[in-house]
Structures are given as structure tokens and as C-alpha cells.
PDB file of C-alpha atoms in Angstrom:
ATOM      1  CA  MET Q   1       0.001   0.106   0.066  1.00 44.00           C
ATOM      2  CA  THR Q   2       2.682   2.263   0.794  1.00 42.00           C
ATOM      3  CA  LYS Q   3       4.554   1.855  -2.386  1.00 47.00           C
ATOM      4  CA  LEU Q   4       1.685   2.646  -4.230  1.00 44.00           C
ATOM      5  CA  LYS Q   5       1.132   5.801  -2.708  1.00 48.00           C
ATOM      6  CA  LEU Q   6       4.640   6.580  -3.315  1.00 45.00           C
ATOM      7  CA  LYS Q   7       4.725   5.706  -7.011  1.00 49.00           C
ATOM      8  CA  ASP Q   8       1.492   7.970  -7.316  1.00 54.00           C
ATOM      9  CA  TRP Q   9       3.186  11.171  -6.041  1.00 46.00           C
ATOM     10  CA  ILE Q  10       6.070  10.732  -7.678  1.00 48.00           C
ATOM     11  CA  ILE Q  11       5.042  10.344 -11.295  1.00 51.00           C
ATOM     12  CA  PRO Q  12       3.117  13.679 -11.320  1.00 51.00           C
ATOM     13  CA  THR Q  13       5.890  15.500  -9.578  1.00 51.00           C
ATOM     14  CA  LEU Q  14       8.407  14.481 -12.106  1.00 48.00           C
ATOM     15  CA  GLY Q  15       5.835  15.447 -14.827  1.00 53.00           C
ATOM     16  CA  VAL Q  16       5.720  18.974 -13.555  1.00 49.00           C
ATOM     17  CA  PHE Q  17       9.558  19.086 -13.093  1.00 50.00           C
ATOM     18  CA  VAL Q  18       9.805  18.137 -16.945  1.00 50.00           C
ATOM     19  CA  VAL Q  19       7.272  20.539 -18.079  1.00 51.00           C
ATOM     20  CA  CYS Q  20       8.862  23.479 -15.759  1.00 52.00           C
ATOM     21  CA  GLY Q  21      12.245  22.567 -17.331  1.00 55.00           C
ATOM     22  CA  ALA Q  22      10.797  22.821 -20.716  1.00 54.00           C
ATOM     23  CA  ILE Q  23       9.391  26.024 -20.241  1.00 57.00           C
ATOM     24  CA  ILE Q  24      12.615  27.428 -18.687  1.00 56.00           C
ATOM     25  CA  VAL Q  25      14.819  26.110 -21.462  1.00 50.00           C
ATOM     26  CA  TYR Q  26      12.192  27.662 -24.001  1.00 54.00           C
ATOM     27  CA  TYR Q  27      12.530  30.990 -22.051  1.00 54.00           C
ATOM     28  CA  LEU Q  28      16.455  30.799 -22.299  1.00 52.00           C
ATOM     29  CA  ILE Q  29      16.740  29.860 -25.767  1.00 51.00           C
ATOM     30  CA  GLY Q  30      14.105  32.652 -26.682  1.00 56.00           C
ATOM     31  CA  ASN Q  31      16.552  35.350 -24.972  1.00 55.00           C
ATOM     32  CA  ILE Q  32      19.372  34.067 -26.643  1.00 49.00           C
ATOM     33  CA  ILE Q  33      17.860  34.667 -29.992  1.00 49.00           C
ATOM     34  CA  ASN Q  34      16.840  37.794 -29.036  1.00 53.00           C
ATOM     35  CA  TYR Q  35      19.930  39.062 -28.036  1.00 48.00           C
ATOM     36  CA  ASN Q  36      21.765  37.858 -31.208  1.00 51.00           C
ATOM     37  CA  PHE Q  37      19.044  39.141 -33.885  1.00 48.00           C
ATOM     38  CA  ASN Q  38      17.148  42.358 -32.571  1.00 52.00           C
ATOM     39  CA  PRO Q  39      15.379  44.161 -35.506  1.00 53.00           C
ATOM     40  CA  GLU Q  40      15.446  47.345 -33.800  1.00 54.00           C
ATOM     41  CA  GLN Q  41      19.108  47.340 -33.136  1.00 53.00           C
ATOM     42  CA  ASP Q  42      21.126  49.982 -35.614  1.00 54.00           C
ATOM     43  CA  LEU Q  43      22.702  48.221 -38.251  1.00 51.00           C
ATOM     44  CA  VAL Q  44      26.240  49.296 -39.722  1.00 52.00           C
ATOM     45  CA  THR Q  45      25.670  50.416 -43.361  1.00 56.00           C
ATOM     46  CA  SER Q  46      28.351  52.699 -44.214  1.00 53.00           C
ATOM     47  CA  PRO Q  47      31.982  50.765 -44.897  1.00 54.00           C
ATOM     48  CA  ILE Q  48      34.636  50.792 -41.982  1.00 49.00           C
ATOM     49  CA  ILE Q  49      37.190  51.952 -44.375  1.00 48.00           C
ATOM     50  CA  ASP Q  50      36.319  55.103 -46.487  1.00 56.00           C
ATOM     51  CA  ALA Q  51      37.463  54.729 -49.820  1.00 51.00           C
ATOM     52  CA  THR Q  52      36.847  58.228 -50.709  1.00 52.00           C
ATOM     53  CA  GLN Q  53      39.722  59.531 -49.067  1.00 51.00           C
ATOM     54  CA  GLU Q  54      42.343  57.389 -50.926  1.00 49.00           C
ATOM     55  CA  VAL Q  55      40.793  58.651 -54.107  1.00 43.00           C
ATOM     56  CA  GLN Q  56      40.870  62.296 -53.055  1.00 45.00           C
ATOM     57  CA  LYS Q  57      44.585  61.827 -52.376  1.00 46.00           C
ATOM     58  CA  GLU Q  58      45.181  60.757 -56.435  1.00 45.00           C
ATOM     59  CA  VAL Q  59      43.424  63.711 -57.541  1.00 55.00           C
ATOM     60  CA  THR Q  60      45.729  65.944 -59.471  1.00 58.00           C
ATOM     61  CA  LYS Q  61      45.048  69.521 -59.177  1.00 80.00           C
ATOM     62  CA  LYS Q  62      44.625  71.797 -62.144  1.00 92.00           C
ATOM     63  CA  PRO Q  63      46.464  74.946 -62.753  1.00 97.00           C
ATOM     64  CA  ILE Q  64      44.789  77.963 -61.347  1.00 97.00           C
ATOM     65  CA  LYS Q  65      45.475  81.473 -62.508  1.00 98.00           C
ATOM     66  CA  PRO Q  66      47.969  83.411 -60.743  1.00 98.00           C
ATOM     67  CA  PHE Q  67      45.691  85.669 -59.105  1.00 98.00           C
ATOM     68  CA  ASN Q  68      42.345  85.666 -57.384  1.00 97.00           C
ATOM     69  CA  ASN Q  69      41.003  89.124 -58.046  1.00 96.00           C
ATOM     70  CA  ASP Q  70      37.870  89.802 -60.085  1.00 95.00           C
ATOM     71  CA  GLN Q  71      39.489  93.249 -60.921  1.00 95.00           C
ATOM     72  CA  VAL Q  72      42.420  91.925 -62.544  1.00 96.00           C
ATOM     73  CA  SER Q  73      42.553  91.860 -66.895  1.00 95.00           C
ATOM     74  CA  ILE Q  74      44.787  90.861 -69.831  1.00 94.00           C
ATOM     75  CA  SER Q  75      46.596  94.147 -71.046  1.00 92.00           C
ATOM     76  CA  LYS Q  76      48.566  91.860 -73.258  1.00 93.00           C
ATOM     77  CA  ASN Q  77      48.143  88.936 -74.809  1.00 95.00           C
ATOM     78  CA  TYR Q  78      50.235  85.700 -75.351  1.00 97.00           C
ATOM     79  CA  TYR Q  79      51.744  86.352 -78.968  1.00 95.00           C
ATOM     80  CA  SER Q  80      50.923  82.914 -81.099  1.00 93.00           C
ATOM     81  CA  TYR Q  81      52.110  82.588 -84.811  1.00 90.00           C
ATOM     82  CA  GLU Q  82      48.708  80.669 -85.305  1.00 89.00           C
ATOM     83  CA  ASP Q  83      46.591  83.745 -84.529  1.00 90.00           C
ATOM     84  CA  GLU Q  84      45.530  85.834 -87.237  1.00 92.00           C
ATOM     85  CA  GLU Q  85      47.802  88.983 -88.109  1.00 90.00           C
ATOM     86  CA  LYS Q  86      45.583  91.395 -86.276  1.00 90.00           C
ATOM     87  CA  VAL Q  87      45.537  89.486 -83.026  1.00 90.00           C
ATOM     88  CA  GLN Q  88      49.254  89.246 -83.216  1.00 92.00           C
ATOM     89  CA  GLU Q  89      49.679  92.838 -83.529  1.00 91.00           C
ATOM     90  CA  GLN Q  90      47.814  93.362 -80.322  1.00 90.00           C
ATOM     91  CA  SER Q  91      50.192  91.065 -78.715  1.00 91.00           C
ATOM     92  CA  LEU Q  92      53.274  92.403 -79.410  1.00 92.00           C
ATOM     93  CA  ILE Q  93      55.567  94.226 -77.121  1.00 89.00           C
ATOM     94  CA  GLN Q  94      56.959  97.738 -77.815  1.00 85.00           C
ATOM     95  CA  TYR Q  95      59.860  99.170 -75.891  1.00 82.00           C
ATOM     96  CA  GLU Q  96      62.163 101.807 -76.970  1.00 82.00           C
ATOM     97  CA  ASN Q  97      60.975 101.569 -80.780  1.00 83.00           C
ATOM     98  CA  ILE Q  98      61.510  97.684 -80.551  1.00 87.00           C
ATOM     99  CA  PHE Q  99      58.521  95.459 -81.349  1.00 89.00           C
ATOM    100  CA  MET Q 100      58.823  92.071 -79.251  1.00 91.00           C
ATOM    101  CA  PRO Q 101      56.373  89.029 -79.182  1.00 94.00           C
ATOM    102  CA  ASN Q 102      54.663  88.708 -75.728  1.00 95.00           C
ATOM    103  CA  THR Q 103      55.739  85.181 -74.218  1.00 96.00           C
ATOM    104  CA  GLY Q 104      53.245  85.469 -71.543  1.00 97.00           C
ATOM    105  CA  ILE Q 105      50.141  86.991 -70.443  1.00 97.00           C
ATOM    106  CA  LEU Q 106      50.234  90.517 -69.331  1.00 95.00           C
ATOM    107  CA  TYR Q 107      48.044  91.245 -66.075  1.00 96.00           C
ATOM    108  CA  SER Q 108      47.122  94.587 -64.664  1.00 94.00           C
ATOM    109  CA  SER Q 109      44.697  96.263 -62.161  1.00 94.00           C
ATOM    110  CA  ASP Q 110      43.726  99.427 -61.017  1.00 93.00           C
ATOM    111  CA  SER Q 111      44.990  98.525 -57.588  1.00 95.00           C
ATOM    112  CA  GLU Q 112      47.284  96.046 -56.111  1.00 96.00           C
ATOM    113  CA  PHE Q 113      46.752  92.458 -56.143  1.00 98.00           C
ATOM    114  CA  ASP Q 114      47.961  89.310 -54.819  1.00 98.00           C
ATOM    115  CA  CYS Q 115      50.099  86.966 -56.867  1.00 99.00           C
ATOM    116  CA  ILE Q 116      49.632  83.414 -55.930  1.00 99.00           C
ATOM    117  CA  ALA Q 117      50.716  80.045 -57.125  1.00 98.00           C
ATOM    118  CA  THR Q 118      49.323  78.159 -59.870  1.00 98.00           C
ATOM    119  CA  LEU Q 119      50.251  75.042 -58.370  1.00 97.00           C
ATOM    120  CA  ASP Q 120      52.142  73.041 -55.674  1.00 97.00           C
ATOM    121  CA  GLY Q 121      56.189  73.738 -56.399  1.00 98.00           C
ATOM    122  CA  LYS Q 122      59.422  75.224 -55.141  1.00 99.00           C
ATOM    123  CA  ILE Q 123      60.826  78.418 -55.610  1.00 99.00           C
ATOM    124  CA  VAL Q 124      64.278  78.226 -57.656  1.00 99.00           C
ATOM    125  CA  SER Q 125      64.957  81.753 -58.754  1.00 99.00           C
ATOM    126  CA  ILE Q 126      64.379  85.175 -57.663  1.00 98.00           C
ATOM    127  CA  LYS Q 127      65.902  88.098 -59.756  1.00 97.00           C
ATOM    128  CA  ASP Q 128      65.844  91.718 -60.271  1.00 96.00           C
ATOM    129  CA  ASP Q 129      65.761  93.007 -63.741  1.00 93.00           C
ATOM    130  CA  ASP Q 130      66.017  96.576 -64.964  1.00 89.00           C
ATOM    131  CA  ILE Q 131      63.339  96.152 -67.063  1.00 87.00           C
ATOM    132  CA  LEU Q 132      61.129  93.696 -66.040  1.00 91.00           C
ATOM    133  CA  GLY Q 133      61.296  94.021 -62.292  1.00 92.00           C
ATOM    134  CA  THR Q 134      61.212  91.132 -59.542  1.00 97.00           C
ATOM    135  CA  ILE Q 135      61.320  87.814 -61.258  1.00 98.00           C
ATOM    136  CA  ILE Q 136      60.058  84.423 -59.641  1.00 99.00           C
ATOM    137  CA  GLU Q 137      60.673  81.177 -61.021  1.00 99.00           C
ATOM    138  CA  ILE Q 138      58.894  78.148 -59.891  1.00 99.00           C
ATOM    139  CA  GLU Q 139      59.393  74.815 -60.684  1.00 98.00           C
ATOM    140  CA  HIS Q 140      56.238  72.274 -60.388  1.00 98.00           C
ATOM    141  CA  SER Q 141      55.861  68.523 -61.308  1.00 96.00           C
ATOM    142  CA  ASN Q 142      54.797  67.289 -64.661  1.00 94.00           C
ATOM    143  CA  ASN Q 143      58.029  69.167 -65.836  1.00 96.00           C
ATOM    144  CA  ILE Q 144      56.376  72.492 -65.735  1.00 98.00           C
ATOM    145  CA  VAL Q 145      57.676  76.147 -64.834  1.00 98.00           C
ATOM    146  CA  SER Q 146      56.026  79.076 -64.316  1.00 99.00           C
ATOM    147  CA  ILE Q 147      57.723  82.323 -64.344  1.00 99.00           C
ATOM    148  CA  TYR Q 148      56.416  85.855 -62.260  1.00 99.00           C
ATOM    149  CA  GLU Q 149      57.734  89.324 -63.218  1.00 97.00           C
ATOM    150  CA  SER Q 150      57.238  92.081 -62.618  1.00 95.00           C
ATOM    151  CA  VAL Q 151      56.261  91.963 -59.036  1.00 97.00           C
ATOM    152  CA  LYS Q 152      56.937  93.492 -55.508  1.00 96.00           C
ATOM    153  CA  ASP Q 153      56.885  92.722 -51.958  1.00 98.00           C
ATOM    154  CA  VAL Q 154      57.924  89.008 -52.462  1.00 98.00           C
ATOM    155  CA  LYS Q 155      57.088  86.738 -49.688  1.00 98.00           C
ATOM    156  CA  VAL Q 156      58.857  83.796 -50.232  1.00 98.00           C
ATOM    157  CA  LYS Q 157      62.609  82.737 -50.847  1.00 98.00           C
ATOM    158  CA  ILE Q 158      64.702  80.309 -52.703  1.00 98.00           C
ATOM    159  CA  GLY Q 159      64.455  76.724 -51.725  1.00 98.00           C
ATOM    160  CA  ASP Q 160      60.842  77.293 -50.133  1.00 98.00           C
ATOM    161  CA  THR Q 161      58.087  74.738 -51.091  1.00 98.00           C
ATOM    162  CA  ILE Q 162      54.657  76.013 -51.562  1.00 98.00           C
ATOM    163  CA  LYS Q 163      51.209  75.120 -52.078  1.00 98.00           C
ATOM    164  CA  GLN Q 164      48.690  75.956 -54.683  1.00 97.00           C
ATOM    165  CA  GLY Q 165      46.822  79.108 -54.073  1.00 97.00           C
ATOM    166  CA  ASP Q 166      50.039  80.584 -51.536  1.00 98.00           C
ATOM    167  CA  VAL Q 167      50.558  84.331 -52.015  1.00 98.00           C
ATOM    168  CA  ILE Q 168      54.363  84.555 -53.080  1.00 99.00           C
ATOM    169  CA  ALA Q 169      54.230  88.187 -53.889  1.00 99.00           C
ATOM    170  CA  LYS Q 170      52.314  91.526 -54.628  1.00 98.00           C
ATOM    171  CA  SER Q 171      51.725  93.045 -58.144  1.00 97.00           C
ATOM    172  CA  GLY Q 172      54.231  95.762 -59.426  1.00 95.00           C
ATOM    173  CA  PRO Q 173      55.031  98.570 -62.157  1.00 91.00           C
ATOM    174  CA  ASN Q 174      55.849  97.101 -65.759  1.00 86.00           C
ATOM    175  CA  LYS Q 175      58.369  99.297 -67.690  1.00 81.00           C
ATOM    176  CA  LEU Q 176      57.507  97.605 -71.113  1.00 80.00           C
ATOM    177  CA  THR Q 177      54.099  98.606 -70.956  1.00 73.00           C
ATOM    178  CA  ASN Q 178      53.969 101.383 -68.545  1.00 64.00           C
ATOM    179  CA  GLU Q 179      50.589 101.113 -68.568  1.00 63.00           C
ATOM    180  CA  LYS Q 180      49.656 100.671 -64.733  1.00 73.00           C
ATOM    181  CA  GLU Q 181      51.515 100.090 -61.473  1.00 85.00           C
ATOM    182  CA  ASN Q 182      49.919  97.116 -60.783  1.00 94.00           C
ATOM    183  CA  CYS Q 183      50.962  94.476 -63.111  1.00 95.00           C
ATOM    184  CA  LEU Q 184      51.924  91.015 -63.208  1.00 97.00           C
ATOM    185  CA  HIS Q 185      54.061  89.385 -66.504  1.00 97.00           C
ATOM    186  CA  PHE Q 186      53.260  85.635 -66.247  1.00 98.00           C
ATOM    187  CA  GLU Q 187      54.899  82.922 -68.426  1.00 98.00           C
ATOM    188  CA  THR Q 188      54.359  79.275 -68.328  1.00 98.00           C
ATOM    189  CA  TYR Q 189      56.781  76.155 -69.849  1.00 98.00           C
ATOM    190  CA  LYS Q 190      56.134  72.707 -70.571  1.00 96.00           C
ATOM    191  CA  ASP Q 191      58.902  70.271 -70.852  1.00 96.00           C
ATOM    192  CA  GLY Q 192      61.346  73.242 -71.913  1.00 96.00           C
ATOM    193  CA  SER Q 193      58.825  75.044 -74.225  1.00 96.00           C
ATOM    194  CA  LEU Q 194      56.850  78.066 -73.649  1.00 97.00           C
ATOM    195  CA  ILE Q 195      52.752  77.625 -73.607  1.00 96.00           C
ATOM    196  CA  ASN Q 196      50.018  80.144 -73.926  1.00 97.00           C
ATOM    197  CA  PRO Q 197      49.111  80.415 -70.188  1.00 97.00           C
ATOM    198  CA  GLU Q 198      45.602  80.495 -71.451  1.00 96.00           C
ATOM    199  CA  ASP Q 199      45.703  76.789 -72.383  1.00 96.00           C
ATOM    200  CA  PHE Q 200      48.179  75.836 -69.551  1.00 97.00           C
ATOM    201  CA  TYR Q 201      45.035  76.152 -67.048  1.00 96.00           C
ATOM    202  CA  ASN Q 202      43.622  73.558 -69.095  1.00 94.00           C
ATOM    203  CA  LEU Q 203      46.413  70.787 -69.003  1.00 91.00           C
ATOM    204  CA  ASP Q 204      45.091  67.815 -67.975  1.00 82.00           C
ATOM    205  CA  LEU Q 205      48.122  67.036 -65.309  1.00 83.00           C
ATOM    206  CA  SER Q 206      46.848  63.149 -64.612  1.00 71.00           C
TER     207      SER Q 206
END
């Protein structure tokens, strides 16, 4: 009789434990699943490495004009042997009854303006000339040289490394024309040959 009663008590009790255990296991598994995947959590959608940074470093700068003043204009254009005769006549420089083809562009303004670096480069020469005034020569990559003539208040020295847009001098007088006191005669060379600065600004340096 005692054995029967014990058996009748143990079997239901074990059943209760099994059911409770199953519930606990189900609850734990559910928590693990919810922890590993929560649709409301913020997801990382952007790349860990910003590839655009490397792309920007590889982009080569285009040349800019040697000034950033809207009041500056062209007084004398570059002389090109391919231009029409009338255009060539306007690109000649007269000095003491001598006519010479303009090897650059003469810029001028009614007021003083900054002369800035057309590209990154290195100052290789600074000298004074009785006619052209102070002359600054800059070497750039891709076998490019830019020359600034008729400037004053030079801000750089030989050997300086400069960045595009850096102010290197102020506009000055030009004895070749005597038009205005604020001038810049700008010459550009590629692979040792003169090129029209207007063409130089559009060079593909990639």
C-alpha cells in the first residue's frame, strides 16, 4: 500500500518538473535568439574604411590663374604664331622702338593684387631685372615651370616649398608697357617649351 502511494506521488511530481524545465529552456533559448538578433538595433551600413579618402589623394590639381582678384584683366595677350595678323599685332610689346612678341600674358589692375602660386611647387630663382622688375621662377611637377615678372613685396625665398594658392608676391610696375603700376607678367613652360597660359590653365595633369 505504501509503495503504491509513493509511486502515485512521484510520477505527477516528475511530470511537473519536466514541464517546468521545458518552459525554462524555451525561455532561455528565446532570450539568446533575441539578444543575437534584434531588428530594432542600429545596423552598420557604411563601410568601415572610407575609400573616398584614397581617391581624393590621387586627384591631381589643375593649374589656377596666378591671382584671385576679379578686378584683374589682361593688358597684353600671349603672342601665338597661329593667330590672325591683327591679333598678333595686339600681342606685340614695344620697348624703345623695338617690337617683341609677348612670351606670356600681362595682367594688370587699377589696384594692387596678390600674386598666387598656380600649382604646388618649389621656388628656384628670385632675381631683379632693370626692365622686367623682380622675377620669381617656380618649378612644378610634370616638367612645368611658371615665371612671375614685374612683382614686388616678395613673400618667399629660394628653396621654399609652396602650395597652390599661396601668396608669393604683390603686383608691381612693368616698364615694358608703362600702362599701370599694378602688373604681373606671367609665363608658363611645359617640357622646356613656352605655352600660352590660357592653354596652361586647361592642362590635363593626370
